[in-house]
CSV table of C-alpha atoms in Angstrom, one decimal:
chain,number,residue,atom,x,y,z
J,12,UNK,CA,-124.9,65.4,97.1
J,13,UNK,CA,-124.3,61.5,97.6
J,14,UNK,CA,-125.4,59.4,100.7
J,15,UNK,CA,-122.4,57.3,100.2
J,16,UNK,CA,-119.9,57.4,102.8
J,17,UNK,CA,-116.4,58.1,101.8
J,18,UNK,CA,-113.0,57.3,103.6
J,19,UNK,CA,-109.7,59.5,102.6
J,20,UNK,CA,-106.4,57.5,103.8
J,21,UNK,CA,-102.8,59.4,103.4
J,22,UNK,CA,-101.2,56.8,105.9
J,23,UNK,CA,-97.5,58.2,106.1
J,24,UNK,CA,-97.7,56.9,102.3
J,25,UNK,CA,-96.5,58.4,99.1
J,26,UNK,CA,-100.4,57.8,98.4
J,27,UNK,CA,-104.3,59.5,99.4
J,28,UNK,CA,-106.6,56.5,98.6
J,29,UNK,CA,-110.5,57.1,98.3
J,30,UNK,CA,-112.9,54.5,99.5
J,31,UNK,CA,-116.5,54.3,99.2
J,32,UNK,CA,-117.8,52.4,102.9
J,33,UNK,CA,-121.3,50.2,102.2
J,34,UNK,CA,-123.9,52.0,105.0
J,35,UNK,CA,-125.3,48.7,105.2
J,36,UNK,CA,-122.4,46.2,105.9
J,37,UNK,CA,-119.0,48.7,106.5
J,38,UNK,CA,-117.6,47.0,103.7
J,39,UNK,CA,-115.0,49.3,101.8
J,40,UNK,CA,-114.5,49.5,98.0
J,41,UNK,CA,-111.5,51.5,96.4
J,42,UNK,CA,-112.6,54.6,94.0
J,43,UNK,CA,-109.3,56.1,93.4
J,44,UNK,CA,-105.9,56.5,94.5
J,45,UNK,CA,-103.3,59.4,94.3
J,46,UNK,CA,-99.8,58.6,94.0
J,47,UNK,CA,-97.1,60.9,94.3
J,48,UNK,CA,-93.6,60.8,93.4
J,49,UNK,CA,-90.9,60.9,96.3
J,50,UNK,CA,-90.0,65.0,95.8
J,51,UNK,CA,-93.8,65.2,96.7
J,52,UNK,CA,-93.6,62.8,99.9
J,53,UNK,CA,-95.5,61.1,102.4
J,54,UNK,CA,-98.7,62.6,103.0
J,55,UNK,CA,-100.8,62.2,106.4
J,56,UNK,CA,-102.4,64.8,108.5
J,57,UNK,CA,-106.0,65.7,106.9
J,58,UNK,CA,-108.3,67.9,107.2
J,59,UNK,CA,-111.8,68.5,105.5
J,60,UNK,CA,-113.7,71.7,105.2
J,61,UNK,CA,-116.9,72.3,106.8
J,62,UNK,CA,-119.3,71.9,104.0
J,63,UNK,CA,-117.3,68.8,102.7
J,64,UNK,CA,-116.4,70.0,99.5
J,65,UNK,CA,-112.8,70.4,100.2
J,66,UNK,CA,-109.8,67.5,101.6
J,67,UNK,CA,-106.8,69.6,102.6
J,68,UNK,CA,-104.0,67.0,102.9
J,69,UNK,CA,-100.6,67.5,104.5
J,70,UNK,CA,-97.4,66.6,103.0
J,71,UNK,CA,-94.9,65.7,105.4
J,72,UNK,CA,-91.4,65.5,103.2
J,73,UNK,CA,-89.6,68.6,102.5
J,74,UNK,CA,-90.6,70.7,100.8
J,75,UNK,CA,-93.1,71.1,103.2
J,76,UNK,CA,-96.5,72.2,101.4
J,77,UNK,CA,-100.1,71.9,101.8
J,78,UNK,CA,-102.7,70.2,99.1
J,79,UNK,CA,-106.0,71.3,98.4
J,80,UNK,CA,-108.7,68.6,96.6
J,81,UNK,CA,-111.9,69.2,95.4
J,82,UNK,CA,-114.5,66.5,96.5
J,83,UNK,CA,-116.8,65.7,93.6
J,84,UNK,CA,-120.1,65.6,95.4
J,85,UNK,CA,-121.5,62.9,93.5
J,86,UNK,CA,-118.8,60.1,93.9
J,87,UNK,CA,-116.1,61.3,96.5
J,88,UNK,CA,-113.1,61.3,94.1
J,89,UNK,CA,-110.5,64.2,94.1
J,90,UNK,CA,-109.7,66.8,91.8
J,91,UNK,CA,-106.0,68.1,93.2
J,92,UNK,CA,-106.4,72.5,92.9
J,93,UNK,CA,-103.2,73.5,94.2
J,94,UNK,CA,-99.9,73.1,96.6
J,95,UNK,CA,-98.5,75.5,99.0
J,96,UNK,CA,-95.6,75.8,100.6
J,97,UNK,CA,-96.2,75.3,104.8
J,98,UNK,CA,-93.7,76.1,108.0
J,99,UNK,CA,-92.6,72.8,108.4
J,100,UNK,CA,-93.6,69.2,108.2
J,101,UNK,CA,-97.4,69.0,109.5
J,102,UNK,CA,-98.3,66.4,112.4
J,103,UNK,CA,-102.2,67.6,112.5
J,104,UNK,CA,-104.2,70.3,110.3
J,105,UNK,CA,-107.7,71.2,111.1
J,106,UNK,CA,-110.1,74.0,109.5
J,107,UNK,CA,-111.5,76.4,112.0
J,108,UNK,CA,-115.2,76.3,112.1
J,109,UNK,CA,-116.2,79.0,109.7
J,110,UNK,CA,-113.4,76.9,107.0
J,111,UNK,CA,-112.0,80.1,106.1
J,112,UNK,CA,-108.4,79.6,107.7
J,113,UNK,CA,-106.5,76.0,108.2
J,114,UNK,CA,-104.7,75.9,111.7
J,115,UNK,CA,-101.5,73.4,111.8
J,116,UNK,CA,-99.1,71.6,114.1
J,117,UNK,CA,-95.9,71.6,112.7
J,118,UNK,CA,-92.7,69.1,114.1
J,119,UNK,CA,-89.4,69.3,112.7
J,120,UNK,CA,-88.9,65.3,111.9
J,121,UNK,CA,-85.3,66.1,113.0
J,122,UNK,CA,-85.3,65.0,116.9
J,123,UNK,CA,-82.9,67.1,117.7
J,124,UNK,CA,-84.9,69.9,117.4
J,125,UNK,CA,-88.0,69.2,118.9
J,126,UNK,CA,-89.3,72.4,118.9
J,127,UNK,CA,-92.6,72.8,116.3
J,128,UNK,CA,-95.0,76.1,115.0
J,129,UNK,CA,-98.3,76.8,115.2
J,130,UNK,CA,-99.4,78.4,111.4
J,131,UNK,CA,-102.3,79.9,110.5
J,132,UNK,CA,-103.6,80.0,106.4
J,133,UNK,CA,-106.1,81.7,105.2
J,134,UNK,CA,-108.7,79.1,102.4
J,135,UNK,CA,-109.8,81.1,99.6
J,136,UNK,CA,-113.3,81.0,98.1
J,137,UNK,CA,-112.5,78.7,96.0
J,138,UNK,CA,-111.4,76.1,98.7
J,139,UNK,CA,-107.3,76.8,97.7
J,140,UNK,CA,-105.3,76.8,101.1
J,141,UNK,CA,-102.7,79.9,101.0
J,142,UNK,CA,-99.5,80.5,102.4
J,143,UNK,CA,-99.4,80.9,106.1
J,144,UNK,CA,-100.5,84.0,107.2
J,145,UNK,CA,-99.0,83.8,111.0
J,146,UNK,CA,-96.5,81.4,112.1
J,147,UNK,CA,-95.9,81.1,116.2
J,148,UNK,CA,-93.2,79.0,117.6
J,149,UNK,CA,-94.6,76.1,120.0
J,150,UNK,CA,-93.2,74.0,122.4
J,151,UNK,CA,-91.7,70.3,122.2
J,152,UNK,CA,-93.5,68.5,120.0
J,153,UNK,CA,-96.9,70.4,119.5
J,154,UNK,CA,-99.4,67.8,118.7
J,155,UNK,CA,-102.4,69.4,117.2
J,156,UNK,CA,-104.8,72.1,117.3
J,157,UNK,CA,-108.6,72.7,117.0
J,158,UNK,CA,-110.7,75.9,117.7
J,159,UNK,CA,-113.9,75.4,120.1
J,160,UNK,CA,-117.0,74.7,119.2
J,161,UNK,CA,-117.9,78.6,119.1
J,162,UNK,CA,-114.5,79.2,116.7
J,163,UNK,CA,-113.3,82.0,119.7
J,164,UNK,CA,-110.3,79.5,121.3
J,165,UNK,CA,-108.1,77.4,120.1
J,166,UNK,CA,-106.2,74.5,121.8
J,167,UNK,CA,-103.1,73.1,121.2
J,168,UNK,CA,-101.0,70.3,123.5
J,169,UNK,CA,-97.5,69.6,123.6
J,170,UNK,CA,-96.8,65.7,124.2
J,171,UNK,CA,-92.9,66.4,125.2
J,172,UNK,CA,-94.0,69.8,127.3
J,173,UNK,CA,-97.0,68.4,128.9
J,174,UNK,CA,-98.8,71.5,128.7
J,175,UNK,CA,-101.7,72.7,126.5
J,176,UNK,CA,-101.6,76.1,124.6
J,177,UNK,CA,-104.5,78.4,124.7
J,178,UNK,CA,-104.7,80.8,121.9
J,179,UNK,CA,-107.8,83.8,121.5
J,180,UNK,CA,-108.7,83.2,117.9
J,181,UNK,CA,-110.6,86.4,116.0
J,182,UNK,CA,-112.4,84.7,113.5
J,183,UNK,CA,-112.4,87.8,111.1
J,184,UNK,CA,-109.0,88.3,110.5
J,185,UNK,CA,-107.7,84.5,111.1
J,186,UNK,CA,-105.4,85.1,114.0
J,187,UNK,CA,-103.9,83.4,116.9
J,188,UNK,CA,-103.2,85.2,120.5
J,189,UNK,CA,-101.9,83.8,123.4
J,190,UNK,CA,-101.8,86.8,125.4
J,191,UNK,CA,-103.7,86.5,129.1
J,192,UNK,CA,-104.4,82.9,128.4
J,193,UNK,CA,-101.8,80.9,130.2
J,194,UNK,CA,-100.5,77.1,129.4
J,195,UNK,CA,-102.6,74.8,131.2
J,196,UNK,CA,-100.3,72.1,132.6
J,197,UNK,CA,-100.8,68.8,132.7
J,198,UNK,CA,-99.2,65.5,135.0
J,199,UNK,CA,-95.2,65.7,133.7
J,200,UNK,CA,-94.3,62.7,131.9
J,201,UNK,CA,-98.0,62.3,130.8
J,202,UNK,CA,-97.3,63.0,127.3
């Protein structure tokens, strides 16, 4: 694999641009860049698996999905494997620590109805997300969510709710459970 450093941008753009950062000076140089068209829409939240050899990326425009890339080892480009369809329209993905399952925050972008969904979807061998498995409803505008460092919890806060959601996560079958682990909540009007 390459000791270049590589940046991947989806900035609420119809684009994922791949940059190659200098280690010695920061300085960044564009390698590729993915455009989509507008039924494909604005992709933002990322994620990458553990070993590095996957980008999931989130599209945000209905129809809601989820892209997996291939990261060529060598240079950092992508190689697009599939799109699946998601709950809703992603604010924050993340792979839980073993990068078998991809956990998402999902807000509806209509304000009216603020509240979002937790998902959970299970990564194939071959690095392809897969249609949720669970889908949990979640308060006012759920933020993110990330499993601890030992891949038991995961943690998920609520900017309009002021609270964080506590989750048991069982690792083998890729599943969320809030049972016995109440909110935690924080200062109201904290965000």
């Amino acid at each position: 694999m390459s000791s270049s450093f590589y940046v991947y941008v989806g900035n609420h753009a119809n684009k994922v641009s791949v940059l190659r950062m200098s280690p010695e000076t920061g300085e960044l140089t564009k390698l590729q860049e993915l455009r989509f068209n507008e039924r494909q829409g604005r992709h933002q939240a990322m994620a990458m698996s553990p070993d590095r050899r996957f980008l999931y990326v989130a599209n945000r425009s209905a129809p809601y999905s989820i892209h997996s890339y291939a990261i060529d080892g060598e240079n950092g480009t992508l190689t697009h494997l599939l799109e699946s369809p998601t709950a809703e329209s992603a604010t924050f993905i993340h792979t839980d620590r073993t990068g078998r399952f991809l956990l998402g925050a999902h807000n509806p972008p209509d304000k009216k109805r603020r509240d979002g969904f937790i998902t959970v979807a299970p990564i194939s061998e071959q690095g392809l997300v897969l249609t949720p498995q669970q889908v949990l409803h979640a308060p006012q505008k759920i933020h993110s969510i990330m499993t601890d460092p030992a891949n038991r919890f995961a943690f998920s806060p609520a900017c309009d709710a002021d609270v964080v959601m506590r989750y048991a996560f069982d690792v083998a079958t890729g599943t969320l459970n809030p049972d016995g682990l109440a909110p935690l909540y924080i200062r109201p009007k904290s965000g």
